[in-house]
mmCIF file of N, CA and C in Angstrom:
data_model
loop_
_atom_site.group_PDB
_atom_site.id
_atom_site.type_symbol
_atom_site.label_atom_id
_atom_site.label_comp_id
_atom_site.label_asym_id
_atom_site.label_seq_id
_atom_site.Cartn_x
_atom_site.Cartn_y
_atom_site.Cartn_z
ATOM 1 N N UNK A 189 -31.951 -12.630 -15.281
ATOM 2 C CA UNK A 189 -33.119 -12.716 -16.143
ATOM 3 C C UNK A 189 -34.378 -12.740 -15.293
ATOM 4 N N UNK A 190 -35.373 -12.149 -15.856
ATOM 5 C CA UNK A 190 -36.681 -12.177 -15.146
ATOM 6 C C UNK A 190 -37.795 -12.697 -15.536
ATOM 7 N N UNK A 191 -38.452 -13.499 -14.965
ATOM 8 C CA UNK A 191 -39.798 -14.342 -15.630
ATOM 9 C C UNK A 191 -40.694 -13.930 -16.759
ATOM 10 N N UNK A 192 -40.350 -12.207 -17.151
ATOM 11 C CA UNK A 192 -40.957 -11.769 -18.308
ATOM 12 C C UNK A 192 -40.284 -12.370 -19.704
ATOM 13 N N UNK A 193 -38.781 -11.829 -18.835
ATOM 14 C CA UNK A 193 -37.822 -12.290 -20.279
ATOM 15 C C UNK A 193 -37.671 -13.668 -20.186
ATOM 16 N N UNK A 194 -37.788 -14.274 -19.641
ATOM 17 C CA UNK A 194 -37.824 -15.879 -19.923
ATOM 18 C C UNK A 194 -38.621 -16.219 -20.564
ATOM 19 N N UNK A 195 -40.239 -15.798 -20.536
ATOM 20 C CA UNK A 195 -41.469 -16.293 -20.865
ATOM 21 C C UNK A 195 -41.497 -15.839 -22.273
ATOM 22 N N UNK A 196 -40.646 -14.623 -22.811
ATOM 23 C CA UNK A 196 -40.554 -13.646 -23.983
ATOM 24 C C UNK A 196 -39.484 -14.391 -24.848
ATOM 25 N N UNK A 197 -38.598 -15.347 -24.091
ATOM 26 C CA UNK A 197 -37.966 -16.042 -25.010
ATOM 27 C C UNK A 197 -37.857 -16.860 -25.935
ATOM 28 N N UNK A 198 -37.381 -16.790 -27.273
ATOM 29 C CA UNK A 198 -37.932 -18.218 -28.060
ATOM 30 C C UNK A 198 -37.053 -19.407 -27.456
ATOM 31 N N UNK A 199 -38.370 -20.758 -27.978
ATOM 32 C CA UNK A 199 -37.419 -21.937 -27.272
ATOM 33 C C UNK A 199 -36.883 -22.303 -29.052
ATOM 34 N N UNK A 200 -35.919 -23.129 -28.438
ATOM 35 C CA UNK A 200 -34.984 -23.805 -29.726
ATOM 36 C C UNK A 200 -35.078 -25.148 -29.717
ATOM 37 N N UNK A 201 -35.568 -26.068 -30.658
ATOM 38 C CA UNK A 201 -35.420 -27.466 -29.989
ATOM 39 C C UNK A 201 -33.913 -28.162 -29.726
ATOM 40 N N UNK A 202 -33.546 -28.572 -29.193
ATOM 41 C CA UNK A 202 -32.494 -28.989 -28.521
ATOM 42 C C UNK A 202 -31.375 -29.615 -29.725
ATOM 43 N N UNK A 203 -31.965 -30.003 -30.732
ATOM 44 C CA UNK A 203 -30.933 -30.563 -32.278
ATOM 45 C C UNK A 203 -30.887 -29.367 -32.585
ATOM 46 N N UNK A 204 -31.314 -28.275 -32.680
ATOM 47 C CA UNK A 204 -31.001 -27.334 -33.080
ATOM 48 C C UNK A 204 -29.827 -26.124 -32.453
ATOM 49 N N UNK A 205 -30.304 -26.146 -31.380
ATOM 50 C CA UNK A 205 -29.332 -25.859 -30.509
ATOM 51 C C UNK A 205 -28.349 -26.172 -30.687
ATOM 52 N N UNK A 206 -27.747 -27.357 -30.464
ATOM 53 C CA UNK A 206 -26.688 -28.037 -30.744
ATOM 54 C C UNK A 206 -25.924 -28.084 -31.810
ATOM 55 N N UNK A 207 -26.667 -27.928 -32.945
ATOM 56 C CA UNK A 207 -26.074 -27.228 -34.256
ATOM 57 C C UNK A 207 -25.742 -25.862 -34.274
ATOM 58 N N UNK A 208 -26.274 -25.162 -33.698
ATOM 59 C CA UNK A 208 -25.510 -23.369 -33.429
ATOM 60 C C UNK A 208 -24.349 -23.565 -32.784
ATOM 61 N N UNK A 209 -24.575 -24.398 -31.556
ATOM 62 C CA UNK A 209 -23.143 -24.400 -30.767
ATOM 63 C C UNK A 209 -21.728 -24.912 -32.255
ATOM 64 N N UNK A 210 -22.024 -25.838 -32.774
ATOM 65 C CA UNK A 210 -21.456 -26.251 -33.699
ATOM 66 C C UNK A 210 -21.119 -25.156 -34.593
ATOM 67 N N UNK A 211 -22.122 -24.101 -35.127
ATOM 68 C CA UNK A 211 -21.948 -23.136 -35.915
ATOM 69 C C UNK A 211 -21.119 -22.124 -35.328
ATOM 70 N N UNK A 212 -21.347 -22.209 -33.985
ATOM 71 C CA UNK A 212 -20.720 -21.092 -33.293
ATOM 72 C C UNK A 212 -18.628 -21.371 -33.067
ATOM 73 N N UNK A 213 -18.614 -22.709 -33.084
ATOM 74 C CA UNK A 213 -17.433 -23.437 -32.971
ATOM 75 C C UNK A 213 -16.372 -22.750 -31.771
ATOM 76 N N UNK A 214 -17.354 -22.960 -30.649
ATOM 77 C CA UNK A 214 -16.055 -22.024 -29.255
ATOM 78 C C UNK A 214 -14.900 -22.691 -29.122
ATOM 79 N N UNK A 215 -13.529 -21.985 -29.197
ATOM 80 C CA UNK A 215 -12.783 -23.047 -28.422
ATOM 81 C C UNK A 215 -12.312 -23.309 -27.269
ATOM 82 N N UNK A 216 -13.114 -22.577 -26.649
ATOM 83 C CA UNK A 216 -13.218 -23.316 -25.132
ATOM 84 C C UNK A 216 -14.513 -22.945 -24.155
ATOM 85 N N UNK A 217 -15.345 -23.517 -23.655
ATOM 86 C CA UNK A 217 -16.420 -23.711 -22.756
ATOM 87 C C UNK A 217 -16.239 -22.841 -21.460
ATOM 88 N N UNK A 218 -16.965 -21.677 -20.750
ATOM 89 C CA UNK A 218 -16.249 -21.442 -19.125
ATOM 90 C C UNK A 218 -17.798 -21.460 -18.633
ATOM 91 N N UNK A 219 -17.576 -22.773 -18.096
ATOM 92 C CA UNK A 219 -19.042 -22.924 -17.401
ATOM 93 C C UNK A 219 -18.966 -22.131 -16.152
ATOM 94 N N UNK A 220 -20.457 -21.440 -16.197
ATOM 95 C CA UNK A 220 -20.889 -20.238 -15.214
ATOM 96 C C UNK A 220 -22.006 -20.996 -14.249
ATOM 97 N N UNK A 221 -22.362 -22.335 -14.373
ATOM 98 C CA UNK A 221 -23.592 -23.021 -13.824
ATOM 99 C C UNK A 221 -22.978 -23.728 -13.029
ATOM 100 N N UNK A 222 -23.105 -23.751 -11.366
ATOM 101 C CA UNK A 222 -22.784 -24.556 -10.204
ATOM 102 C C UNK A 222 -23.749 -25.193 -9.612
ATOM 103 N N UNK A 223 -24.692 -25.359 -10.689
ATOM 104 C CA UNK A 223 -25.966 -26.306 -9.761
ATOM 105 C C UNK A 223 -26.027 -27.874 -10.569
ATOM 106 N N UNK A 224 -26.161 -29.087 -10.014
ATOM 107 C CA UNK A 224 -26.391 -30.041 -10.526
ATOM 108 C C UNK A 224 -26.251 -30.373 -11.417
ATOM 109 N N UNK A 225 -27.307 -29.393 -12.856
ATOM 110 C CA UNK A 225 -27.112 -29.902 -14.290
ATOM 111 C C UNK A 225 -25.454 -29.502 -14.753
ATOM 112 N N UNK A 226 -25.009 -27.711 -14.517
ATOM 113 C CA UNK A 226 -24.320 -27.227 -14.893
ATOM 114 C C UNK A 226 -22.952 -27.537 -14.387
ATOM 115 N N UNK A 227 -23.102 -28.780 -13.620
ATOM 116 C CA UNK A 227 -21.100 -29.709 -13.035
ATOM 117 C C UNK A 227 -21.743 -31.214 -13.735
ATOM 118 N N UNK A 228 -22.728 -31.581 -14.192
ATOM 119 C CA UNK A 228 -22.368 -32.800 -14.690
ATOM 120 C C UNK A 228 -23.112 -32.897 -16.284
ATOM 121 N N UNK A 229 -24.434 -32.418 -16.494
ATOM 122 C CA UNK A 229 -24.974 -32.526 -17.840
ATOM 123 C C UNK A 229 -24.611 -31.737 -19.039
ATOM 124 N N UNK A 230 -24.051 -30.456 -18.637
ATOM 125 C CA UNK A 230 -23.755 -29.744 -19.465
ATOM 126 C C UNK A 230 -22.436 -29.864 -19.568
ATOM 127 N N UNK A 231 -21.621 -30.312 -19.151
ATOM 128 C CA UNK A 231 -19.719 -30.243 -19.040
ATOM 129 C C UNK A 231 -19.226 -31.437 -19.799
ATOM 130 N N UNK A 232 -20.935 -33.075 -19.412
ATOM 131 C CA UNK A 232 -21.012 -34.157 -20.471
ATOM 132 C C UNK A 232 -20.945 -33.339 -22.270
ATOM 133 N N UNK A 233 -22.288 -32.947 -21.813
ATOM 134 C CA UNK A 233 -23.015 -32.790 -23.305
ATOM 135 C C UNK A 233 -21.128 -31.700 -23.959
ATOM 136 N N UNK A 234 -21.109 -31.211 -23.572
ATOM 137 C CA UNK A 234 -19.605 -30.360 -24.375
ATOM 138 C C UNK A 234 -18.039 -31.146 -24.591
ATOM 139 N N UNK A 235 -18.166 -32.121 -23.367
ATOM 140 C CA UNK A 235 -17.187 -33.147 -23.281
ATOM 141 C C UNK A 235 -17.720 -34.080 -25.200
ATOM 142 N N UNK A 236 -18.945 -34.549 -25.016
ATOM 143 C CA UNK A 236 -19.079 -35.406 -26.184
ATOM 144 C C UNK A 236 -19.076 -34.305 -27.526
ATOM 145 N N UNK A 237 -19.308 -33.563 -27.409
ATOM 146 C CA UNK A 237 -19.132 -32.498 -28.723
ATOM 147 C C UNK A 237 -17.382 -31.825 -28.969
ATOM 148 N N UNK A 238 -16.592 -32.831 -28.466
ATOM 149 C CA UNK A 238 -15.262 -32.383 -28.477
ATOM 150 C C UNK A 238 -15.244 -30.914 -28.183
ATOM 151 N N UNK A 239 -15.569 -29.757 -27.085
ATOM 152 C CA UNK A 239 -15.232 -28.828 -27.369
ATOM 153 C C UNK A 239 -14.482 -28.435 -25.410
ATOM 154 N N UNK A 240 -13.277 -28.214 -25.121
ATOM 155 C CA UNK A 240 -12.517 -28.431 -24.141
ATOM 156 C C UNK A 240 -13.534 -27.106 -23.346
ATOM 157 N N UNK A 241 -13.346 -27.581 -21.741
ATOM 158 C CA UNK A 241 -14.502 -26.575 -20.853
ATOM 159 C C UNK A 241 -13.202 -26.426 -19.775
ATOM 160 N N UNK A 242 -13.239 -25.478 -18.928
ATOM 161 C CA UNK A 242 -12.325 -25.109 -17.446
ATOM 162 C C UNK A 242 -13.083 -25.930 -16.414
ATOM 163 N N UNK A 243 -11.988 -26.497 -15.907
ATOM 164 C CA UNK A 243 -12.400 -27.024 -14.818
ATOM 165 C C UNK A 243 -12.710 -28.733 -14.950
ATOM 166 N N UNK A 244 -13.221 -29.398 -13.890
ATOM 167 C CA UNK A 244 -13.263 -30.688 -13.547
ATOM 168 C C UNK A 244 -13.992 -31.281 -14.748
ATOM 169 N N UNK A 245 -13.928 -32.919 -15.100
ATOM 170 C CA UNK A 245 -14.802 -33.423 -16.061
ATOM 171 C C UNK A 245 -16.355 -33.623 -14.771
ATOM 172 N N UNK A 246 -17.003 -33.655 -15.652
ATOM 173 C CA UNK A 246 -18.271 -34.116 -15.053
ATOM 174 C C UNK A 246 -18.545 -35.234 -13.962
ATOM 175 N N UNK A 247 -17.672 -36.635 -14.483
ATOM 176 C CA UNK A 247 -17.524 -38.016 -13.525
ATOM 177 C C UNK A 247 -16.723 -37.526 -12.248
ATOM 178 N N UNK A 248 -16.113 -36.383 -12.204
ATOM 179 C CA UNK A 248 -15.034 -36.357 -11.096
ATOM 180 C C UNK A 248 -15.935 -35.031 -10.459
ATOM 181 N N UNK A 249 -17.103 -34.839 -10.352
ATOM 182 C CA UNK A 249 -17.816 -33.197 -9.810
ATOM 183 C C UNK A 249 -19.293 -34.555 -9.314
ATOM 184 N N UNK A 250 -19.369 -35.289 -10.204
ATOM 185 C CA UNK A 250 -20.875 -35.415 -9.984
ATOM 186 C C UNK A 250 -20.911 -36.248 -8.245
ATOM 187 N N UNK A 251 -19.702 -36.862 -8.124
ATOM 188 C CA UNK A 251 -20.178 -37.462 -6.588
ATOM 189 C C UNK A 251 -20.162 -36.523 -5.506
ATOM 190 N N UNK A 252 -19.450 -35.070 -5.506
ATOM 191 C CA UNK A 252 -19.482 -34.200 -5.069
ATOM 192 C C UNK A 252 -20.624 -33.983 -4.708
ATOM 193 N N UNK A 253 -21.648 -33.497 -5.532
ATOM 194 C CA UNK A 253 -23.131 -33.037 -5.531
ATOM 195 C C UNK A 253 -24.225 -34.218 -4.735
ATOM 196 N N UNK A 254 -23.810 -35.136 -4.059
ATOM 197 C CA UNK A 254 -24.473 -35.982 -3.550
ATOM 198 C C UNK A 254 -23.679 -36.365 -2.336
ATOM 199 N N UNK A 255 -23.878 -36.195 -0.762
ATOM 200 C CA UNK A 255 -23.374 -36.656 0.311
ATOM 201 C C UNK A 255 -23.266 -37.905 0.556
ATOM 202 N N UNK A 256 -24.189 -38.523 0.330
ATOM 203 C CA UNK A 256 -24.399 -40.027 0.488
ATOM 204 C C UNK A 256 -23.617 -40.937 -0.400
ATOM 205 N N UNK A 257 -23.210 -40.292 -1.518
ATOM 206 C CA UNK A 257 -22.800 -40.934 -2.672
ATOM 207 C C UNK A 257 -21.263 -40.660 -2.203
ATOM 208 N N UNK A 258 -21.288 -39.656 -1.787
ATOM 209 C CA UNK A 258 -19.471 -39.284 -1.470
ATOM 210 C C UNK A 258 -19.147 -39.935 -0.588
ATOM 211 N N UNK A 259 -20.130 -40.475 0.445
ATOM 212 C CA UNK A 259 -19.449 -41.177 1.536
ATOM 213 C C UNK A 259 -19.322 -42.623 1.290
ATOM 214 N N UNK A 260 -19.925 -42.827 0.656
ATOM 215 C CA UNK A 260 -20.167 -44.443 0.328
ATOM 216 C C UNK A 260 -18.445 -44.861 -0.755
ATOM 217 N N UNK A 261 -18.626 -43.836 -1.867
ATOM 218 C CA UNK A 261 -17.454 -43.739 -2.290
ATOM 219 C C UNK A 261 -15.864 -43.917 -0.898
ATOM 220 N N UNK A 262 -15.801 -42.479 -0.484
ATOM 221 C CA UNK A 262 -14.736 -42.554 0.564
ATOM 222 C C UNK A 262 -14.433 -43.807 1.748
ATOM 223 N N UNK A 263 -15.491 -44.513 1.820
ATOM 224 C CA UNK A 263 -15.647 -45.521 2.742
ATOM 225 C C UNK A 263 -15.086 -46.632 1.907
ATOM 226 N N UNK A 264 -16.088 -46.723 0.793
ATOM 227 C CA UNK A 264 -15.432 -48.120 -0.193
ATOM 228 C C UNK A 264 -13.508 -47.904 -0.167
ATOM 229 N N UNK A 265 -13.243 -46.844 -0.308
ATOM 230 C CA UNK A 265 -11.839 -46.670 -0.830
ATOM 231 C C UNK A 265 -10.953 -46.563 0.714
ATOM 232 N N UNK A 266 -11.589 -46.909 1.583
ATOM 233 C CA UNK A 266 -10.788 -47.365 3.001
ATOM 234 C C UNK A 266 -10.347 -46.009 3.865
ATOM 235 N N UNK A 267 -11.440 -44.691 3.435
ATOM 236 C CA UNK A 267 -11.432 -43.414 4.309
ATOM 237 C C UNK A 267 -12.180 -43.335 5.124
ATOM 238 N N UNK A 268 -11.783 -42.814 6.738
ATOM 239 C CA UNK A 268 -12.552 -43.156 7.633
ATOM 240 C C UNK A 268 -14.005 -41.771 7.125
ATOM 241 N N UNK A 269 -15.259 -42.120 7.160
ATOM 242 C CA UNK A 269 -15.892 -41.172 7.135
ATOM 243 C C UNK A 269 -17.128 -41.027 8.552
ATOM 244 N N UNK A 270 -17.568 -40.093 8.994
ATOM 245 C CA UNK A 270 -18.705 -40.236 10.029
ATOM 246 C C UNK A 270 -20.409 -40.748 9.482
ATOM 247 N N UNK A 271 -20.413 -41.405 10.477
ATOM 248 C CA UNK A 271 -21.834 -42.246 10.155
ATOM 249 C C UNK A 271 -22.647 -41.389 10.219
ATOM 250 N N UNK A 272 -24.058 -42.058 9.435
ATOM 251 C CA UNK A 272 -25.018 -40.752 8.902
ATOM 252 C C UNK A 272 -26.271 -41.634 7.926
ATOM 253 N N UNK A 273 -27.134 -41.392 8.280
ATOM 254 C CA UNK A 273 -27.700 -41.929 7.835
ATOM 255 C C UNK A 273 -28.702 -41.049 6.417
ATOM 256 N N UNK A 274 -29.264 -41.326 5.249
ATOM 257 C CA UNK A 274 -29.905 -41.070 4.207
ATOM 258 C C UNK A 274 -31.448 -40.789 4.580
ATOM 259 N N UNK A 275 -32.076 -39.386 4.465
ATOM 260 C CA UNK A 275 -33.155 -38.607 4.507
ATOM 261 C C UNK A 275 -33.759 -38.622 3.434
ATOM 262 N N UNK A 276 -34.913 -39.339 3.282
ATOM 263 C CA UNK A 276 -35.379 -39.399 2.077
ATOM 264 C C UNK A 276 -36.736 -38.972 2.321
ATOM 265 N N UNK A 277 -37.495 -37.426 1.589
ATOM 266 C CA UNK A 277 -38.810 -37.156 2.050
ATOM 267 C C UNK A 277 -39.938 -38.162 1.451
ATOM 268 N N UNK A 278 -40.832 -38.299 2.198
ATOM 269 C CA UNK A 278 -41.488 -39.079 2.102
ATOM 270 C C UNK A 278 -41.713 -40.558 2.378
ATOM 271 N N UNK A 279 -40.024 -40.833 3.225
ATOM 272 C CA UNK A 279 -40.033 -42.122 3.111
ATOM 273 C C UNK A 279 -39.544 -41.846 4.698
ATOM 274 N N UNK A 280 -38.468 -41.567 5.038
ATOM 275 C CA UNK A 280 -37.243 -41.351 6.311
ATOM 276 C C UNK A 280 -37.077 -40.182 6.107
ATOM 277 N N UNK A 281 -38.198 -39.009 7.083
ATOM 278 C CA UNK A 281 -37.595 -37.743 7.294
ATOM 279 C C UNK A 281 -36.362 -37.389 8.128
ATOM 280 N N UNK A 282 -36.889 -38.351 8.765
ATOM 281 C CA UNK A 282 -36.188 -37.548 10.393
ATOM 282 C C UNK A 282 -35.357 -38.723 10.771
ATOM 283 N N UNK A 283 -33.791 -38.169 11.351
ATOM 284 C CA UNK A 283 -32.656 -39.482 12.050
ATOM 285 C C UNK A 283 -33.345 -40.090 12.750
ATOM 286 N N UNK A 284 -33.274 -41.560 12.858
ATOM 287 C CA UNK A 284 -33.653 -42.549 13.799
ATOM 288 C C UNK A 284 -33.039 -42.499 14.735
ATOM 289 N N UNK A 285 -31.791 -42.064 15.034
ATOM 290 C CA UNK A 285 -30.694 -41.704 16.477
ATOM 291 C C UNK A 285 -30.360 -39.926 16.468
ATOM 292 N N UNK A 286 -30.421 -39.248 17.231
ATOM 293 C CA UNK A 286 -29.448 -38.495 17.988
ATOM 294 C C UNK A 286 -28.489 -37.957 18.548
ATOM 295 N N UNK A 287 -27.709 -37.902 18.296
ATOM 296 C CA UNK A 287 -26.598 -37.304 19.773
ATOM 297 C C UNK A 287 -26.068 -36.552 19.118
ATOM 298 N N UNK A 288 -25.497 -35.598 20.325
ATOM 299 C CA UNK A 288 -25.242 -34.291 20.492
ATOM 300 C C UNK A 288 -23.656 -34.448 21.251
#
């Protein structure tokens, strides 16, 4: 899609939406979106509308999408993981240690 046809598109408000999907009644979901929203908000939002999707539930993708979160996870659960510290712009750009 291109910023013409996006801008050319009508918006739907979001209850509404949700009622087409309903009208539309799929029986099954094949999510095509691998970014952030499309492994955890959208796989939710279809999970709570009873309608079955391919692939992982949302709770089991979303720690994936976050390093820090995966390691903290793997560590709690007694996996050795490598130390590393959290880059946060604006706050901690840059590692406080080194090595090579």
């Amino acid at each position: 899609l291109d910023d013409k046809s996006l801008a050319a598109a009508k918006r739907v408000p979001f209850a509404a939406a949700i009622a087409q999907i309903g009208i539309m009644a799929p029986d099954v979901m094949v999510p095509h979106m691998f970014c952030v929203e499309g492994m955890t908000r959208f796989r939710s939002l279809f999970d709570l509308l009873d309608i079955p999707f391919l692939g992982n539930r949302e709770y089991t993708v979303w720690p994936a999408t976050d390093k820090a979160t995966t390691k903290q996870l793997l560590d709690a659960s007694g996996v050795r993981v490598p130390k590393g510290e959290l880059l946060v712009k604006g706050q901690q750009e840059r590692p406080s240690s080194v090595s090579v």
